[in-house]
CSV table of C-alpha atoms and ligand atoms in Angstrom, one decimal:
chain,number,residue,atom,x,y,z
A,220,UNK,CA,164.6,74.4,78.9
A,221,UNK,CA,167.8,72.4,77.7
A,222,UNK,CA,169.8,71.5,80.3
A,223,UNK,CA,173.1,72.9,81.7
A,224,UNK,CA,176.0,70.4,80.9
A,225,UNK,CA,179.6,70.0,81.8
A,226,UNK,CA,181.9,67.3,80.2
A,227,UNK,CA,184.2,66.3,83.6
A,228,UNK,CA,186.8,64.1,83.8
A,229,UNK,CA,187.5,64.3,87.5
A,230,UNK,CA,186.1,65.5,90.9
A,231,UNK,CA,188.3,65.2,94.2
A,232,UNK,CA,185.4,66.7,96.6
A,233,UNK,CA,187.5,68.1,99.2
A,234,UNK,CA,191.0,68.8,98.8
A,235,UNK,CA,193.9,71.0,100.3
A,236,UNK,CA,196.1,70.1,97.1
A,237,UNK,CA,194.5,72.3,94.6
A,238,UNK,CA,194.4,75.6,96.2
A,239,UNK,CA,194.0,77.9,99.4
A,240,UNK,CA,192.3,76.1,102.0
A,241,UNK,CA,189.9,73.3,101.7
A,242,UNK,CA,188.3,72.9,98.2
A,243,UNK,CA,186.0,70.9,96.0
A,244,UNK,CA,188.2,70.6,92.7
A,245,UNK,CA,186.8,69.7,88.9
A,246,UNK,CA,189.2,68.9,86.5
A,247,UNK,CA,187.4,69.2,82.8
A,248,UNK,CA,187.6,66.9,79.8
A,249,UNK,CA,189.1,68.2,76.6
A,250,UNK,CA,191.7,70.9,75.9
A,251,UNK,CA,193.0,72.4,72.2
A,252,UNK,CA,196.3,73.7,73.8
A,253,UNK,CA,198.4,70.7,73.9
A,254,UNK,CA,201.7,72.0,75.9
A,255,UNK,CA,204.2,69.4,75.3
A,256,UNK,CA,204.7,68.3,79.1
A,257,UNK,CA,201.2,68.5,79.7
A,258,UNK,CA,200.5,66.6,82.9
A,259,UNK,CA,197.1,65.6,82.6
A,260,UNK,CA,197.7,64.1,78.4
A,261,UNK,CA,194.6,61.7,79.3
A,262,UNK,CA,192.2,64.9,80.0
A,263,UNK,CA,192.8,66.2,76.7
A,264,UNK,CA,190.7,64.3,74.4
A,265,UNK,CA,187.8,66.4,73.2
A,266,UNK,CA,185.2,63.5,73.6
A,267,UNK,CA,182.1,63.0,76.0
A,268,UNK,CA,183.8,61.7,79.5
A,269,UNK,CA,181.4,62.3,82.3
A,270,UNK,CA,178.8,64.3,81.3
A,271,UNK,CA,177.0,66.0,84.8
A,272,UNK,CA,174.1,68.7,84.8
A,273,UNK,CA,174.5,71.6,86.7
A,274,UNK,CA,172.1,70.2,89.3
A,275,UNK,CA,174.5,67.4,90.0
A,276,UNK,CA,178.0,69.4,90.3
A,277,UNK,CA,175.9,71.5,92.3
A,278,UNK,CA,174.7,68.5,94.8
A,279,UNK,CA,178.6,67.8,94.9
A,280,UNK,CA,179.3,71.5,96.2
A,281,UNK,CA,176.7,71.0,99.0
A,282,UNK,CA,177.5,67.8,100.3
A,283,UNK,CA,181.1,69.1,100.9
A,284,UNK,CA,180.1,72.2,102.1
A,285,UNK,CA,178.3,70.2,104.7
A,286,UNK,CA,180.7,67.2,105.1
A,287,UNK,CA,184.2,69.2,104.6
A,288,UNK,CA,183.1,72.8,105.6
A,289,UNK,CA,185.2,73.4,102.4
A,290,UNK,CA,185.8,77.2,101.3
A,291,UNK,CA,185.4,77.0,97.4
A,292,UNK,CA,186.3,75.1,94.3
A,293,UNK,CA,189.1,75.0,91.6
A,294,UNK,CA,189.2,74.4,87.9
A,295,UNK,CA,191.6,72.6,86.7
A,296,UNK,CA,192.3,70.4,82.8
A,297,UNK,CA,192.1,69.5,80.3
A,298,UNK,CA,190.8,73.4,79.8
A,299,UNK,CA,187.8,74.7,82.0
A,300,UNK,CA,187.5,77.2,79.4
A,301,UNK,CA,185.8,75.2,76.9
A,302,UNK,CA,182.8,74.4,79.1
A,303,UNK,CA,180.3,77.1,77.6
A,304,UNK,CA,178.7,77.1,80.8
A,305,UNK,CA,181.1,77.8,83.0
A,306,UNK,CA,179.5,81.1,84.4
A,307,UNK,CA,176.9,79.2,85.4
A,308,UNK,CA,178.5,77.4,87.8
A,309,UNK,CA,180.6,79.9,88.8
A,310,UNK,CA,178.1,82.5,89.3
A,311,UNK,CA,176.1,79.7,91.1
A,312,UNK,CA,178.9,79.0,93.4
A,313,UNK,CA,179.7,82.2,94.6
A,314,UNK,CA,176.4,83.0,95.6
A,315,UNK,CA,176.7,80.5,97.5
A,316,UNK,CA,179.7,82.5,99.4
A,317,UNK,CA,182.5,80.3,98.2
A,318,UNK,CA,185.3,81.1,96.1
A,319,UNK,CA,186.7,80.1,92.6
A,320,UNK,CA,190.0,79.3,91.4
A,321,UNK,CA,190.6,78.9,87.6
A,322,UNK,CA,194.2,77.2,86.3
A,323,UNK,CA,193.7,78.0,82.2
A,324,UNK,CA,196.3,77.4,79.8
A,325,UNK,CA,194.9,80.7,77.9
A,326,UNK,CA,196.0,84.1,78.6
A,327,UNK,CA,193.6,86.3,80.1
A,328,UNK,CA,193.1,88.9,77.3
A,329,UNK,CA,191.9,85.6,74.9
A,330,UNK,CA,189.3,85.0,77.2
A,331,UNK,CA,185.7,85.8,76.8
A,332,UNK,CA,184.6,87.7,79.4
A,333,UNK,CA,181.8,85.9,80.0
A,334,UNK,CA,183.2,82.8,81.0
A,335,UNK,CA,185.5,84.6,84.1
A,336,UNK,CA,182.3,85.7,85.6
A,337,UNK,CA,181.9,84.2,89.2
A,338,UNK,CA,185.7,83.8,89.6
A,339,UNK,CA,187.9,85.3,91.5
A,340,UNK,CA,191.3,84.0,90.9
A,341,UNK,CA,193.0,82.9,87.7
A,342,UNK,CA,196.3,81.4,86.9
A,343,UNK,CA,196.9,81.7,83.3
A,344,UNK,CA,198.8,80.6,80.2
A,345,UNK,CA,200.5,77.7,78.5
A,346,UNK,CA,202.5,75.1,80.4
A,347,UNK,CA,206.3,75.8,78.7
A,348,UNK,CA,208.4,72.9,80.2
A,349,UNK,CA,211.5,75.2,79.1
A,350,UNK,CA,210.5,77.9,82.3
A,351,UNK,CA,210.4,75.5,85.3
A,352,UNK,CA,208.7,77.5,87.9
A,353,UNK,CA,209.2,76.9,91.8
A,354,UNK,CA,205.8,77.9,92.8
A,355,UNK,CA,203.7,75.6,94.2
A,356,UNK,CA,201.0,73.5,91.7
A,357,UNK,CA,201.9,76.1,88.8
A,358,UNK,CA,204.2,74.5,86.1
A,359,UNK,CA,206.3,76.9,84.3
A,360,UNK,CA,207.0,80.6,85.6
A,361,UNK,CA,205.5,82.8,82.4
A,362,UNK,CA,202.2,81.7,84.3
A,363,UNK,CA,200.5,84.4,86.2
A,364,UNK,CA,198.5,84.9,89.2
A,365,UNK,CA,195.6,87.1,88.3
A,366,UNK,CA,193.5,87.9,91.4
A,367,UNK,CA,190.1,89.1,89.8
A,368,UNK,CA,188.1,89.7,93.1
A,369,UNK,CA,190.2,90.7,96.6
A,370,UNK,CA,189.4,87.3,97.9
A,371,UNK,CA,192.2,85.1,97.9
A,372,UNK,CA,194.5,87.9,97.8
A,373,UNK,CA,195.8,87.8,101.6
A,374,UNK,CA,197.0,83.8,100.0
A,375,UNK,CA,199.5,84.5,98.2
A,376,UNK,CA,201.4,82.6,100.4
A,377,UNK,CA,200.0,79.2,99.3
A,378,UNK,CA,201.4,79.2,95.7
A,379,UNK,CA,205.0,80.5,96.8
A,380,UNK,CA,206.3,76.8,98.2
A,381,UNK,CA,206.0,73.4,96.7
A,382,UNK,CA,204.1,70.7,98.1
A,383,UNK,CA,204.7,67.1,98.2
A,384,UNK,CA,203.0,65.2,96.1
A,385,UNK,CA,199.8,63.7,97.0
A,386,UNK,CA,197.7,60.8,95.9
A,387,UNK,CA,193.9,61.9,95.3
A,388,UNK,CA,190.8,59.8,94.4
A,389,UNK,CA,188.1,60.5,91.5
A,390,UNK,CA,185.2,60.1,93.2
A,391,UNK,CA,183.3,59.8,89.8
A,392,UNK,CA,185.3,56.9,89.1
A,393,UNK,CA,187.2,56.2,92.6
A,394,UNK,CA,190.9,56.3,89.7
A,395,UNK,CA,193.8,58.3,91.4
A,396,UNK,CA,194.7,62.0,90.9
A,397,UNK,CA,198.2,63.0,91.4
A,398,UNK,CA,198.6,66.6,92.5
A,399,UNK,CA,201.2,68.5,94.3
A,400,UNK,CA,204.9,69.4,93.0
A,401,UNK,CA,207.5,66.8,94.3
A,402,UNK,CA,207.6,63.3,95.2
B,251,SF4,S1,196.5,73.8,78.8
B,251,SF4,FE1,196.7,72.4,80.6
B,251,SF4,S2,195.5,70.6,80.0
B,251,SF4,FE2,195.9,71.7,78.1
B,251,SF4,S3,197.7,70.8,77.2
B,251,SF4,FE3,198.3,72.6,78.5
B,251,SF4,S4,198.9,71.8,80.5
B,251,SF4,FE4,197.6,70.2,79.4
C-alpha cells in the first residue's frame, strides 16, 4: 500500500495561539495563492520540506494528547488544501474526539468536498491587505468563519479580540513561529 504523505513546514505541538483552547497546529508547505502581504512568504514554495507519513503526524497528535491534554489541531500555510490527503488526517483525528480547524486562502465553494471531511471549522479566503480585519489571528475581514460541525460554535468568542503576539518553536526544526496579531 503507498504510503500516506504530507509535505509540512511546521508543527507547534501544543499551542493556545492558533485557535480555541489548547491545540496541536500544522502549518503546510506550498501555496498557489500568493496574497501580497502573505505572512508566512517562506511556506509558499511548492517544493519537498518535511515530508511526514501519516503514522508520524499521528504519533505527534498522541503525545500531546497525553502530554498537553490538548483539544484538537489547526491547519494553517502555506495552503492545507493542497495536501491530497488531508481527509485522512482529518477523519483520523476526529475519531480520535478532537476537533479541526482549517485557515484556507480558498473560498469554500472551490473546495473539494472531500478534502473538508473531518473538519469542523473553516476560515476562508484570500488574505487582502486592503480589508484590515480586527479579529483575532484572521488577516483581512472578507474572511469568513464557516462552522461546519456545532463544535467550536459556543467559541466564537476567541476570534473576536486580538492577541499579542507570541513567539512559537518548530519542533521539526526547533526555528521560531510568530503567531498572534500585535506586538
Ligand atoms: S493563502 Fe495564506 S499562505 Fe497562501 S499566499 Fe495567501 S496568506 Fe500566504
Amino acid at each position: 500500500m503507498n504510503k500516506i504523505l504530507f509535505n509540512v513546514a511546521a508543527i507547534n505541538i501544543c499551542t493556545t495561539a492558533e485557535g480555541p483552547h489548547k491545540r496541536l497546529a500544522i502549518w503546510f508547505q506550498g501555496c498557489n495563492i500568493k496574497c501580497t502581504g502573505c505572512c508566512n512568504p517562506h511556506f509558499q514554495s511548492i517544493e519537498p520540506k518535511n515530508i511526514m507519513t501519516f503514522e508520524e503526524l499521528v504519533s505527534l497528535i498522541f503525545q500531546s494528547i497525553l502530554e498537553n491534554n490538548i483539544e484538537g489541531i489547526t491547519y494553517l500555510g502555506g495552503e492545507p488544501t493542497l495536501q491530497s490527503n488531508l481527509s485522512f488526517l482529518s477523519e483520523s483525528v476526529q475519531e480520535m474526539g478532537l476537533g479541526v480547524i482549517m485557515f484556507t486562502g480558498k473560498e469554500i465553494s472551490d473546495i473539494h468536498p472531500e478534502l473538508l471531511k473531518g473538519i469542523d471549522l473553516v476560515i476562508d479566503g484570500k488574505f487582502d491587505q486592503n480589508l484590515p480585519d480586527q479579529r483575532n489571528l484572521i488577516g483581512s475581514s472578507n474572511q469568513r468563519i464557516i462552522h461546519l460541525t456545532e463544535r467550536y460554535k459556543q467559541d466564537g468568542g476567541w476570534f473576536s479580540k486580538m492577541r499579542p503576539k507570541k513567539v512559537e518553536v518548530n519542533v521539526l526544526d526547533g526555528g521560531i513561529i510568530f503567531s498572534g496579531d500585535v506586538l
